[in-house]
Short mmCIF file of C-alpha atoms in Angstrom, two decimals:
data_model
loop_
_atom_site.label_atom_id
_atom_site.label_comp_id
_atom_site.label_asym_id
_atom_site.label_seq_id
_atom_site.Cartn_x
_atom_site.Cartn_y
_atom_site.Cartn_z
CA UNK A 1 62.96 71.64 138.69
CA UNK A 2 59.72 69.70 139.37
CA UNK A 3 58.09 67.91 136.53
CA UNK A 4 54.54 68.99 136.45
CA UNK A 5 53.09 67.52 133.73
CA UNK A 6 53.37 65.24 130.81
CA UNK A 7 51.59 66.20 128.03
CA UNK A 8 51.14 64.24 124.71
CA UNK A 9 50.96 64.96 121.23
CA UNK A 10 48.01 62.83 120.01
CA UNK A 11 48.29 62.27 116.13
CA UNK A 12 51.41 59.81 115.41
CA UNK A 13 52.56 59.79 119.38
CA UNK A 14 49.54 58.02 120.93
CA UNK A 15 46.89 57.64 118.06
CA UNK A 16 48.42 55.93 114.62
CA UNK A 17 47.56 58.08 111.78
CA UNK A 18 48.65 55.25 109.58
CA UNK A 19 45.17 53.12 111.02
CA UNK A 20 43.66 55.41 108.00
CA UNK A 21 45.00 53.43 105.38
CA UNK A 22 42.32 50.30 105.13
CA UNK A 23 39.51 53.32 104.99
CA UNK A 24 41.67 55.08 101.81
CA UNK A 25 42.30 51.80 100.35
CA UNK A 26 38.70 50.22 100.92
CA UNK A 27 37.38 53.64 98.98
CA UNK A 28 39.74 53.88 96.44
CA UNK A 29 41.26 50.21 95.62
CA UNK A 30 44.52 50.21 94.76
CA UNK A 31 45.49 53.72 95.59
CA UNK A 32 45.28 53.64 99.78
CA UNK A 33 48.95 53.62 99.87
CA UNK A 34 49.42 56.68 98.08
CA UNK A 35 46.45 58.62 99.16
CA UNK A 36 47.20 57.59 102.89
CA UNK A 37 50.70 59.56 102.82
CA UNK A 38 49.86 62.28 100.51
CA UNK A 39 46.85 62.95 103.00
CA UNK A 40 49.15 63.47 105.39
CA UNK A 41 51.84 65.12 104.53
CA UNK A 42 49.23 67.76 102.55
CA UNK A 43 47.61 67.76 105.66
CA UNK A 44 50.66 69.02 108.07
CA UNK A 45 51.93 71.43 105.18
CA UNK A 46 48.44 73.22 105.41
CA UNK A 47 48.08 73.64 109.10
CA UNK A 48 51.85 75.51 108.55
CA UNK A 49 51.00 77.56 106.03
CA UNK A 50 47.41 78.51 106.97
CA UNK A 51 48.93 79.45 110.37
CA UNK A 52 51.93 81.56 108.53
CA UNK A 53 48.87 83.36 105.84
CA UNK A 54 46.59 84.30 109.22
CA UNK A 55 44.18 82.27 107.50
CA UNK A 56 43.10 79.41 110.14
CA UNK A 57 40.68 76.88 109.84
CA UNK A 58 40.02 73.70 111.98
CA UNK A 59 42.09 70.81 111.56
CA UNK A 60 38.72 69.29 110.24
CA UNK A 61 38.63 71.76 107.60
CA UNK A 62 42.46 70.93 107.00
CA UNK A 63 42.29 67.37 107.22
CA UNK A 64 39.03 67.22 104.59
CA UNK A 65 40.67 69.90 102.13
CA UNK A 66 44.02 67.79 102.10
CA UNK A 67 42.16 64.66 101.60
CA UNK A 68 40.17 66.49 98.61
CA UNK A 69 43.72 67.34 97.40
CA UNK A 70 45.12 64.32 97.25
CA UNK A 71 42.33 62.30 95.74
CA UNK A 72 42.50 65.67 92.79
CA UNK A 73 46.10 64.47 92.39
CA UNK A 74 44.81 61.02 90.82
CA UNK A 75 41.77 61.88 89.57
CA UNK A 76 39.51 60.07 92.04
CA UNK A 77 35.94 61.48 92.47
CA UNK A 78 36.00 63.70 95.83
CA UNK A 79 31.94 63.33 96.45
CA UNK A 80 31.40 64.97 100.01
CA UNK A 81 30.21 62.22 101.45
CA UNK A 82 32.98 60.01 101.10
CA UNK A 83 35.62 62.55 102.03
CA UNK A 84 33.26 63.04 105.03
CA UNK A 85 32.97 59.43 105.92
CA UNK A 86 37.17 59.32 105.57
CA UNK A 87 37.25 62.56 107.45
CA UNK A 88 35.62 60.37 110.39
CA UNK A 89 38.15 57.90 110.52
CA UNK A 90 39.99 60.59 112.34
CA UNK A 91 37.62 59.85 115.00
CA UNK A 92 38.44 56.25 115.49
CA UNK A 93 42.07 56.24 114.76
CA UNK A 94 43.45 53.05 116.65
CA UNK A 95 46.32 53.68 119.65
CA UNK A 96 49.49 52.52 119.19
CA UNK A 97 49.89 48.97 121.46
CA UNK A 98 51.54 50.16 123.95
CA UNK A 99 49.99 53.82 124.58
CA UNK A 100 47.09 52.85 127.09
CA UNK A 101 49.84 50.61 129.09
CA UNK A 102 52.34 53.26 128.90
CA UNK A 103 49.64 56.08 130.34
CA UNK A 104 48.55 53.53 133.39
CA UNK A 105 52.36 53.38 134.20
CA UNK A 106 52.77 57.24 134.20
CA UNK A 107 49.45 58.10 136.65
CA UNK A 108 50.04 60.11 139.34
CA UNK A 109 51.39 62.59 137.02
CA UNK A 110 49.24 65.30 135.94
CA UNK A 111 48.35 63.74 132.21
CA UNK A 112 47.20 65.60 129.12
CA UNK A 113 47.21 66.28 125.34
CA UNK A 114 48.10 68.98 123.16
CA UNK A 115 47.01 68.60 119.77
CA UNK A 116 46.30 70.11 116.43
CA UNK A 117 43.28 68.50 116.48
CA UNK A 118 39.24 70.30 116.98
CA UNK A 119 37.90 70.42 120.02
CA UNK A 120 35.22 67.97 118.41
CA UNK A 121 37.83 65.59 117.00
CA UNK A 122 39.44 64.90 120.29
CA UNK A 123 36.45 64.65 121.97
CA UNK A 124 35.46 61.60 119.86
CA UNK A 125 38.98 60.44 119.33
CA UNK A 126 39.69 60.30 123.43
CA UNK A 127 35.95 58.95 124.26
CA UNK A 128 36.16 56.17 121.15
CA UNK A 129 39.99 55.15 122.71
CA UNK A 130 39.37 55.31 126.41
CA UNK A 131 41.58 57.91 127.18
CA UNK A 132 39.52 60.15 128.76
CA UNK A 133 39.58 58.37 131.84
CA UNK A 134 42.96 58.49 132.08
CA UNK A 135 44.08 62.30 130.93
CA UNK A 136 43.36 65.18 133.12
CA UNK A 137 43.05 67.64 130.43
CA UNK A 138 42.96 67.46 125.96
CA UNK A 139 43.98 70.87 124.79
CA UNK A 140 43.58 71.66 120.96
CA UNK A 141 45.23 74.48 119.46
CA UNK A 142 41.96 75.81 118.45
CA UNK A 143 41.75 77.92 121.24
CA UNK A 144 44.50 80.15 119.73
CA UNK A 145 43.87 79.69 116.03
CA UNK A 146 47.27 78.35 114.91
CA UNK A 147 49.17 75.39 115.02
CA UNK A 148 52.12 74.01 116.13
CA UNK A 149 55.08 74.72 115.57
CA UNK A 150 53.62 78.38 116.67
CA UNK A 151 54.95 78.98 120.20
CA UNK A 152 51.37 80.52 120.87
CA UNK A 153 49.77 77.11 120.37
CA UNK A 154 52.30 75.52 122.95
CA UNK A 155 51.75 77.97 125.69
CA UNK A 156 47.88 76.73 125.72
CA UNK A 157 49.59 74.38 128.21
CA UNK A 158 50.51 76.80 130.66
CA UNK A 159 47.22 78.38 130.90
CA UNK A 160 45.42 74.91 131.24
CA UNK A 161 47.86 73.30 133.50
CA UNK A 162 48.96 76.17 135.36
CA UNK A 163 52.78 75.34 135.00
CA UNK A 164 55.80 76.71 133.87
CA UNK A 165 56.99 75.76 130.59
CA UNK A 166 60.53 73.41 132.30
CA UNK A 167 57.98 71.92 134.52
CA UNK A 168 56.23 69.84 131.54
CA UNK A 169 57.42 67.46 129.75
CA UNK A 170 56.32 66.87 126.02
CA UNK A 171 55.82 63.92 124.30
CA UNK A 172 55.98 63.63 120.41
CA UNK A 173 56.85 61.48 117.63
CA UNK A 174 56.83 64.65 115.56
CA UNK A 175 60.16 65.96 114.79
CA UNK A 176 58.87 69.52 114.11
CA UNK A 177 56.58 69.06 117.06
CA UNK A 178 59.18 67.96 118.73
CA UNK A 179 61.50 70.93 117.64
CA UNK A 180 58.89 73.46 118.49
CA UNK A 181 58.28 72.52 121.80
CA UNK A 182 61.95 72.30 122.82
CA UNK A 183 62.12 75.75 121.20
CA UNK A 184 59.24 77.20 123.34
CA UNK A 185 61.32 75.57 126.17
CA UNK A 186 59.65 72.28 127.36
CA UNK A 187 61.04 69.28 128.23
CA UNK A 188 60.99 67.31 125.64
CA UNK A 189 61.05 63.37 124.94
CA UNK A 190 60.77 62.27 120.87
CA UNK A 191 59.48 58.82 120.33
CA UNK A 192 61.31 57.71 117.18
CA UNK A 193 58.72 55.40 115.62
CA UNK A 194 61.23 54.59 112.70
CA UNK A 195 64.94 54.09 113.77
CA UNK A 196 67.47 55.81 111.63
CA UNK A 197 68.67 52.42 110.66
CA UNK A 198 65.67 50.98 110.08
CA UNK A 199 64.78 53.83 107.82
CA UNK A 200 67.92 53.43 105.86
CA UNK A 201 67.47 49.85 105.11
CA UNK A 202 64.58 50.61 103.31
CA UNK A 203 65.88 53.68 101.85
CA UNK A 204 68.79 51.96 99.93
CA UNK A 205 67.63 48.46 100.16
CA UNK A 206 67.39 48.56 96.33
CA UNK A 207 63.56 48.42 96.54
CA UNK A 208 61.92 50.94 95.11
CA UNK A 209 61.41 54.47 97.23
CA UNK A 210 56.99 54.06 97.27
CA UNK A 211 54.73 56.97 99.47
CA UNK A 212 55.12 54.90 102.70
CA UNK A 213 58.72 55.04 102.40
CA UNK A 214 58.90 59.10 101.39
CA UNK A 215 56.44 59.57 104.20
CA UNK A 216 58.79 57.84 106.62
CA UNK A 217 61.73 59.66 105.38
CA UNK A 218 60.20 63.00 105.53
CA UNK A 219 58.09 63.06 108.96
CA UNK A 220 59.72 60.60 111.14
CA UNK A 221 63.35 61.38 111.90
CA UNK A 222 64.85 63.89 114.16
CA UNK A 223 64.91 67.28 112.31
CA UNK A 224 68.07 69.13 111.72
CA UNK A 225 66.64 72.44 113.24
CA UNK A 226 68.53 72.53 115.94
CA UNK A 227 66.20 71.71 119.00
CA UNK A 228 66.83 68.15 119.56
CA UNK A 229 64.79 66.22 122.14
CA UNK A 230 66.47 65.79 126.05
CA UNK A 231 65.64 62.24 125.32
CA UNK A 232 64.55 59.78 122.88
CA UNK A 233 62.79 56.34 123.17
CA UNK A 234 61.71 53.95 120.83
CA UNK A 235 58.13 53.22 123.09
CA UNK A 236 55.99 55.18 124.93
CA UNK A 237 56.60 52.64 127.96
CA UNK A 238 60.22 54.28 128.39
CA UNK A 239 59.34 56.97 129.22
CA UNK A 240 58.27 56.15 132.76
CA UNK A 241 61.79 55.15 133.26
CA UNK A 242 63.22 58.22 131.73
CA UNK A 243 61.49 60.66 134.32
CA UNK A 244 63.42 61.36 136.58
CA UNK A 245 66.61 60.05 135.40
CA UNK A 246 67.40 61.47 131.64
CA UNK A 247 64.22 64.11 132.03
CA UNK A 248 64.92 65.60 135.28
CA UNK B 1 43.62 99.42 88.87
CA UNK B 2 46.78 99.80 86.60
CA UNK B 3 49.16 97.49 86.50
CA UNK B 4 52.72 98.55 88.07
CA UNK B 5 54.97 95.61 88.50
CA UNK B 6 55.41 92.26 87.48
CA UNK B 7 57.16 89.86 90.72
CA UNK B 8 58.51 86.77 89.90
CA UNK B 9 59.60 83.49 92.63
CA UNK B 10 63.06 82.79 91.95
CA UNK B 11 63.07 78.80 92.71
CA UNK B 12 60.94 76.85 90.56
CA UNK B 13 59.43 79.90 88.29
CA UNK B 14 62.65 81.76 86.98
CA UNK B 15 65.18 79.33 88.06
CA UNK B 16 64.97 75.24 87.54
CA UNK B 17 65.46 73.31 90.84
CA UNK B 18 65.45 70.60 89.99
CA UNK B 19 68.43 71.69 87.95
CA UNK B 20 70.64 70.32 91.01
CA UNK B 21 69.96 66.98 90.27
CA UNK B 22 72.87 66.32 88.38
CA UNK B 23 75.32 67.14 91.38
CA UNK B 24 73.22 65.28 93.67
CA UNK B 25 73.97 62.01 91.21
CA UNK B 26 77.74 63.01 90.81
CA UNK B 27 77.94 63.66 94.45
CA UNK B 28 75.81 60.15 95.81
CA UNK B 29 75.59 57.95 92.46
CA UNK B 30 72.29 55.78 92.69
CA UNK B 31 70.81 58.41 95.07
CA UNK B 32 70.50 61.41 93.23
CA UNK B 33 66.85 61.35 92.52
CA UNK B 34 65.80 60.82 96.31
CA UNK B 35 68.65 63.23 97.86
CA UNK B 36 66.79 66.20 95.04
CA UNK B 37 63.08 65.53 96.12
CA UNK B 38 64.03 65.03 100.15
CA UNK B 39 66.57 68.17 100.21
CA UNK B 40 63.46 70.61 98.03
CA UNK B 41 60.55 69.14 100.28
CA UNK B 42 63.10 69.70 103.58
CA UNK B 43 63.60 72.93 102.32
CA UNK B 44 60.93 74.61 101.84
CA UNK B 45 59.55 72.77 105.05
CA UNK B 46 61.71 74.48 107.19
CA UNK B 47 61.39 78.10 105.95
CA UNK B 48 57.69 77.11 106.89
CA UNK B 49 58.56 75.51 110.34
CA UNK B 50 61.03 78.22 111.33
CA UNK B 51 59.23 81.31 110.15
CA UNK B 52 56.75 79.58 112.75
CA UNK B 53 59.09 79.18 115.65
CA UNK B 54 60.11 82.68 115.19
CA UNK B 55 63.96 81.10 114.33
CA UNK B 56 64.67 82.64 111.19
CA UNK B 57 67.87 81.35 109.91
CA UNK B 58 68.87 82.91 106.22
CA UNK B 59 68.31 80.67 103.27
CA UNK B 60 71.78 79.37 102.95
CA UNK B 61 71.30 77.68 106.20
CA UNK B 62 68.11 76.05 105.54
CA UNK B 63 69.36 74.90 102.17
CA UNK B 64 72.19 73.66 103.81
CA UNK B 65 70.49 71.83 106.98
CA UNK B 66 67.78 70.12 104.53
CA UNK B 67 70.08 68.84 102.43
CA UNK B 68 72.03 67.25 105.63
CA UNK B 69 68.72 65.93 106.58
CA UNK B 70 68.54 64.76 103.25
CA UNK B 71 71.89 62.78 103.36
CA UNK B 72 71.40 61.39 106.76
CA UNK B 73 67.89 59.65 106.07
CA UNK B 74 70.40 57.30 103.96
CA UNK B 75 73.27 57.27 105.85
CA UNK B 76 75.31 59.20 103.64
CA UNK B 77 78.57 60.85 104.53
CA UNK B 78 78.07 64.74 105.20
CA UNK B 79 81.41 66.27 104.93
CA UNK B 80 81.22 70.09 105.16
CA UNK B 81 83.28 70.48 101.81
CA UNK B 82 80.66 68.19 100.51
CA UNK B 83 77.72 70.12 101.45
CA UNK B 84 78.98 73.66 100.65
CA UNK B 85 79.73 72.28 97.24
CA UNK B 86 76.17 71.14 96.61
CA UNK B 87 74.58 74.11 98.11
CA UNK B 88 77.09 76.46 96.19
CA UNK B 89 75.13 74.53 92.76
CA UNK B 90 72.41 77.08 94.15
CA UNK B 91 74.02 79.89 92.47
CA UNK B 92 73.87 78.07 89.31
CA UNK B 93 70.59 77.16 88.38
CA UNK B 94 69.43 76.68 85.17
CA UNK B 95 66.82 79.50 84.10
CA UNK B 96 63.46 77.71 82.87
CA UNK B 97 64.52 77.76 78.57
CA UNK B 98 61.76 80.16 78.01
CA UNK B 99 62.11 82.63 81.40
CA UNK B 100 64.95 85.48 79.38
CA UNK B 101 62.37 85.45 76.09
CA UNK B 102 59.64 85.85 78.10
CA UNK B 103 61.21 88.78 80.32
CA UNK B 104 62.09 90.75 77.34
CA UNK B 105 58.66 90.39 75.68
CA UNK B 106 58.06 91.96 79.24
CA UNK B 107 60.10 94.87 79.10
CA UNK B 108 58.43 97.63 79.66
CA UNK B 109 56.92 96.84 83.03
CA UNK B 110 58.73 97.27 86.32
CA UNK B 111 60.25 93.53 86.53
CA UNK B 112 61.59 91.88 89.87
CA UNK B 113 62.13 88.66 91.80
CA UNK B 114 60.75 88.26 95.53
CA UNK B 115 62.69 85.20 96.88
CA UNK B 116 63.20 83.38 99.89
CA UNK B 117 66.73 83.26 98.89
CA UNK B 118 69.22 85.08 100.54
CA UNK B 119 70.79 87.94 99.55
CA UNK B 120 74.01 86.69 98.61
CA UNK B 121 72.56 83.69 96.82
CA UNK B 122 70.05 85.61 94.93
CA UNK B 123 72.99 87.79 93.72
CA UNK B 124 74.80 85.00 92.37
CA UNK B 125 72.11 83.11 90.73
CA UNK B 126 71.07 86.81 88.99
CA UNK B 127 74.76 87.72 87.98
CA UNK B 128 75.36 83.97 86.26
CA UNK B 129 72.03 83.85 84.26
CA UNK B 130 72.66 87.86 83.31
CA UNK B 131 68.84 88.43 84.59
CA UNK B 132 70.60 90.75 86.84
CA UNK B 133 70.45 93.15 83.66
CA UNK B 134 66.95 92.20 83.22
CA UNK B 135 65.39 92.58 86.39
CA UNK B 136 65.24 96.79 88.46
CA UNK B 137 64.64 94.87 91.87
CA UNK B 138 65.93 91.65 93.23
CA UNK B 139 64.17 91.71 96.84
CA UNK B 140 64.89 88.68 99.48
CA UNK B 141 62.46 88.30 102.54
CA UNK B 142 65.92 88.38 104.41
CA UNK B 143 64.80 91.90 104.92
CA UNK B 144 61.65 90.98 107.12
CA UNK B 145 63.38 87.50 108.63
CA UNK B 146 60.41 85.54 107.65
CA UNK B 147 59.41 83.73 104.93
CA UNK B 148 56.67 82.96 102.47
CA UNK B 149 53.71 82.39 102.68
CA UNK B 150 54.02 85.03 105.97
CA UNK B 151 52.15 88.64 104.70
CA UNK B 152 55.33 90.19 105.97
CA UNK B 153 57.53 88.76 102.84
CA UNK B 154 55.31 90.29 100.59
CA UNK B 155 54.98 93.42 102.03
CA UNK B 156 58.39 94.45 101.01
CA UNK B 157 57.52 94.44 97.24
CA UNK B 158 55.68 97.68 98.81
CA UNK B 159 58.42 98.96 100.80
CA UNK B 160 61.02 98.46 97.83
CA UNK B 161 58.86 99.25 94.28
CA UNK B 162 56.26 101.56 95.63
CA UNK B 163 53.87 99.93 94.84
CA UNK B 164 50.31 98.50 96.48
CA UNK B 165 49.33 95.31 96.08
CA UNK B 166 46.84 95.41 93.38
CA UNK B 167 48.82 96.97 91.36
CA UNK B 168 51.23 94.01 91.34
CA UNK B 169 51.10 90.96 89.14
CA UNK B 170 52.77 88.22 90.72
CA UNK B 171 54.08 85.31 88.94
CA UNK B 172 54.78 81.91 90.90
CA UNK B 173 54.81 77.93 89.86
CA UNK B 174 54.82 77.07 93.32
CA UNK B 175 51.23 76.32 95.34
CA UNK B 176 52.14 77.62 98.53
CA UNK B 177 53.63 80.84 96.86
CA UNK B 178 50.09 81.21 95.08
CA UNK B 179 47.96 80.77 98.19
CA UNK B 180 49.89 83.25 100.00
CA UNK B 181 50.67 86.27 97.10
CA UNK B 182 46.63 85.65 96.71
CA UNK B 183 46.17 86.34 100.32
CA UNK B 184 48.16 89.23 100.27
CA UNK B 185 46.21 91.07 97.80
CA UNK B 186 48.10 90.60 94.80
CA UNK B 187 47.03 89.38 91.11
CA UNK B 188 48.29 86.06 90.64
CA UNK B 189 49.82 84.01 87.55
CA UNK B 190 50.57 80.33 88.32
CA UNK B 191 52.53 78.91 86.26
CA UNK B 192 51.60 75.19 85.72
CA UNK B 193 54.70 73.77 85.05
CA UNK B 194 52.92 70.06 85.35
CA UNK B 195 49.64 69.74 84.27
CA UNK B 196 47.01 67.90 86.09
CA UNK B 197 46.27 65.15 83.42
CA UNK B 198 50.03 64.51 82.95
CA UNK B 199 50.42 64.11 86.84
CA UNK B 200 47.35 61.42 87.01
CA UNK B 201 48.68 59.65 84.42
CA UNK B 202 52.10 59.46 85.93
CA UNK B 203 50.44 58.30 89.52
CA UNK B 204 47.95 55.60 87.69
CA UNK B 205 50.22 54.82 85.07
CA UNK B 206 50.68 51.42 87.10
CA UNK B 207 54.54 52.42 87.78
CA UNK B 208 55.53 53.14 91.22
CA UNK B 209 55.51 56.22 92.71
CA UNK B 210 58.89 57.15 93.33
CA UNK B 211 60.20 60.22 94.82
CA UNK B 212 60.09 62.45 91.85
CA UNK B 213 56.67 61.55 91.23
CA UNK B 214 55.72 62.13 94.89
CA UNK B 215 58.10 65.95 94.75
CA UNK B 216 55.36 67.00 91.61
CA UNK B 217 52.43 65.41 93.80
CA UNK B 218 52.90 67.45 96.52
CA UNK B 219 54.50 70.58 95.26
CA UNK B 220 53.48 71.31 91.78
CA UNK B 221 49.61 71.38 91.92
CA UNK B 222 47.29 74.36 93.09
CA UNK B 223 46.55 74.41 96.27
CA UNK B 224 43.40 73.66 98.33
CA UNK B 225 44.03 76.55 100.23
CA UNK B 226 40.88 78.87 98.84
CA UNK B 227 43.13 80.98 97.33
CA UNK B 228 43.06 80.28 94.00
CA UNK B 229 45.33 82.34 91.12
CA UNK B 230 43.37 84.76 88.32
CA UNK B 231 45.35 83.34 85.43
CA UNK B 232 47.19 79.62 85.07
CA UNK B 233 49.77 79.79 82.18
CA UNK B 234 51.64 76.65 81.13
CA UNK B 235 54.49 78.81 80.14
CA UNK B 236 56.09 82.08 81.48
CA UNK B 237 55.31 83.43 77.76
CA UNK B 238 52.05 83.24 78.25
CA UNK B 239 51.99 85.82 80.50
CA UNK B 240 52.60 88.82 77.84
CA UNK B 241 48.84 88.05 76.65
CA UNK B 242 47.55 87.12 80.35
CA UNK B 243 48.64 91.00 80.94
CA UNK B 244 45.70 93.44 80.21
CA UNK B 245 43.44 90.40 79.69
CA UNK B 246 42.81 88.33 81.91
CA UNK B 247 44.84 90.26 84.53
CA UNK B 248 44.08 93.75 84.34
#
C-alpha cells in the first residue's frame, strides 16, 4: 500500500509543551515545576472526559480551565489575565530541534497535522514556528467536537487528505495518541521522547519522584493498550529512513 | 422531586484504594508508594481512553494492564502470578471506617453502588465487607461496555432501580465521577475526602511533591469541568442530614 500522507501530532511530537515552564515559573516563582505538569496532565484528562460527557469545549477553553485548576490546587491567585497571558504561551510553544530539519527531509510527501488544538491556536502556533510553509494542511479536531483518542477525530484526516486510513502514516509522541490512531487503523510511528531506560534511572535513582518525573512516567511511555506503534524512533529525523523500510 | 435512591462509586467512596498500598510495598519494597499512585492514575486513564476508542475491555483487565504499566515504568519484574495476586487485593478493599455506619443511618432509602468494576470483582469486594447485605443493587457499567463519565454508565441506574435521574442522589469522592453524574441529571454529593487547605499546605509545605501528593492533586479535588456537586460532605455521614436539606 502507498503511503499518502504523514501527518503529525503537534503538542509533544513537533511543538514542546514543556517550553511552558519558564512562563509558569516566571508567574508563580517557585511553583513552575509543579504547575507545568499538573497543567498538563489536567489538561489531557479534560479533553477525555469532556469528549466521553458530550460536553466539548475548545482546547482553549480546556487548556485555560486546567491551568485555573492547577493554580486552585496551591492556592495561587487565578486573575484572568494571567491565566490568559499563560494561555498564550500555547501560541509560541518552541519546536523540538530537530522538527523543522526533520519536515525539510520528508517533502515531497503530502505533510500535515492533526491536533487537539483550536483552529485559532494552530493558526498562531504554525505561523509563529514557520511551519506553515512547509505543511499542506493543520487539521484540529474541532471540526468534530471531540478529541482524540475518539476515532471520529482521526478520520478528519481522511476527509482533508482524501486518503485511506493504511495510506497515512501518523506521527506521535503520545502513547494514547499513538494507541488511538493505530486503533482507527493508521500507520503509526511513536517518537519515544523518554527511553524506557532513561525513565527508569530516574524512577529508582533514589532521588526523589518530583511532577517532572510523574509526568514522564505517566504520558511518555508506550501504553499497555494493546495498539503498539509499527515503529518507534527516538527523533523525528528517523523517520525519513523508516518510510519505506519499517513503515511500508 | 422525591428522592428514590441513593448511588454510591465503589472505588474511592465506599471502598479505600489506596488500601492496596500495602501489597504494592510487600510485593516491590521501596516502590510501593509510586507503583499505588501510577497503577490508580493508569487506571482510571484507560477506562477513559478505551471507552473512547470504542475497546471496552472489563475492569479486571484494565486493572491488570495499568498496573503492568505501572511495574514496567521501573523495570520491575511482571510475572503473571505476581500480577493476579495484586489485582486479586481488589476484592479486598478496606471500606472507608465510617461507610457501614453511615449506610445504616441510611436505611430506609433504596441503596446501591454504580461501579466501573466488573461484575465479578464488585461481587467479591461486596461479599467480604458484608455490604452485600446492605446494598438492593450492585450495578457495573459492564452492562453498557463503557465507562464513566460516558451518559450510558449512568443510564443503567434507570434501567435497573426504576428510577429517573432526579430522583437519584448520587454519592462520589471522585472529580470525574462528579462532573459526569452532574451531567447526567443526577443530585450530587461529593465527598471531600481531602480538603483544599490540607492539599495546599501539603504542595507549599516546602517538601517535595512526591507521587502521593501528586495522586490527591490530580484526583481528589472538584473538577473544573462546570459541573459542580449540590452538596460537599467531608464524611459519608454527613450525608443523612445533606438528605432533605440541602438535597431535596
Amino acid at each position: 500500500m502507498t503511503i499518502k500522507a504523514l501527518v503529525f501530532d503537534a503538542y509533544g511530537t513537533l511543538y514542546d509543551v514543556q517550553s511552558v515552564a519558564a512562563a509558569t515559573e516566571a508567574a508563580f516563582p517557585g511553583h513552575g515545576e509543579y504547575i507545568t505538569q499538573v497543567w498538563r496532565l489536567k489538561q489531557l484528562e479534560y479533553t477525555w472526559l469532556r469528549s466521553l460527557m458530550g460536553r466539548y469545549e475548545d482546547f482553549r477553553v480546556v487548556t485555560r480551565d486546567s491551568l485555573r485548576y492547577a493554580l486552585d490546587t496551591v492556592g495561587l491567585p487565578a486573575e484572568a489575565t494571567v491565566i490568559d497571558g499563560m494561555v498564550e504561551a500555547y501560541n509560541t510553544l518552541s519546536l523540538y530541534p530537530e522538527a523543522e530539519q526533520a519536515l525539510r527531509q520528508l517533502e515531497g510527501n503530502q505533510l500535515a497535522i492533526l491536533s487537539n488544538g483550536s483552529p485559532g491556536m494552530l493558526a498562531a502556533l504554525t505561523r509563529n514556528s514557520g511551519l506553515d510553509k512547509v505543511l499542506q494542511a493543520v487539521i484540529s479536531v474541532d471540526a468534530k467536537k471531540v478529541y482524540k483518542p475518539d476515532p471520529r477525530a482521526y478520520s478528519l484526516v481522511g476527509d482533508r487528505l482524501g486518503v485511506q486510513p493504511e495510506e497515512v502514516v501518523f506521527v506521535s509522541s503520545n502513547g494514547f495518541d499513538v494507541a488511538g490512531a493505530r486503533c482507527f487503523g493508521f500507520k503509526v510511528a511513536r517518537i519515544e521522547r523518554v527511553a524506557p531506560a532513561a525513565l527508569r534511572g530516574e524512577l529508582i535513582g533514589g532521588a526523589a519522584v518530583g511532577p517532572a518525573a510523574m509526568f514522564r512516567a505517566l504520558r511518555t511511555q508506550d501504553e499497555a493498550l494493546g495498539f503498539a506503534a509499527d515503529a518507534v524512533a527516538g527523533s523525528l529525523l528517523d523517520l525519513s529512513g523508516l518510510i519505506g523500510s519499517a513503515i511500508r
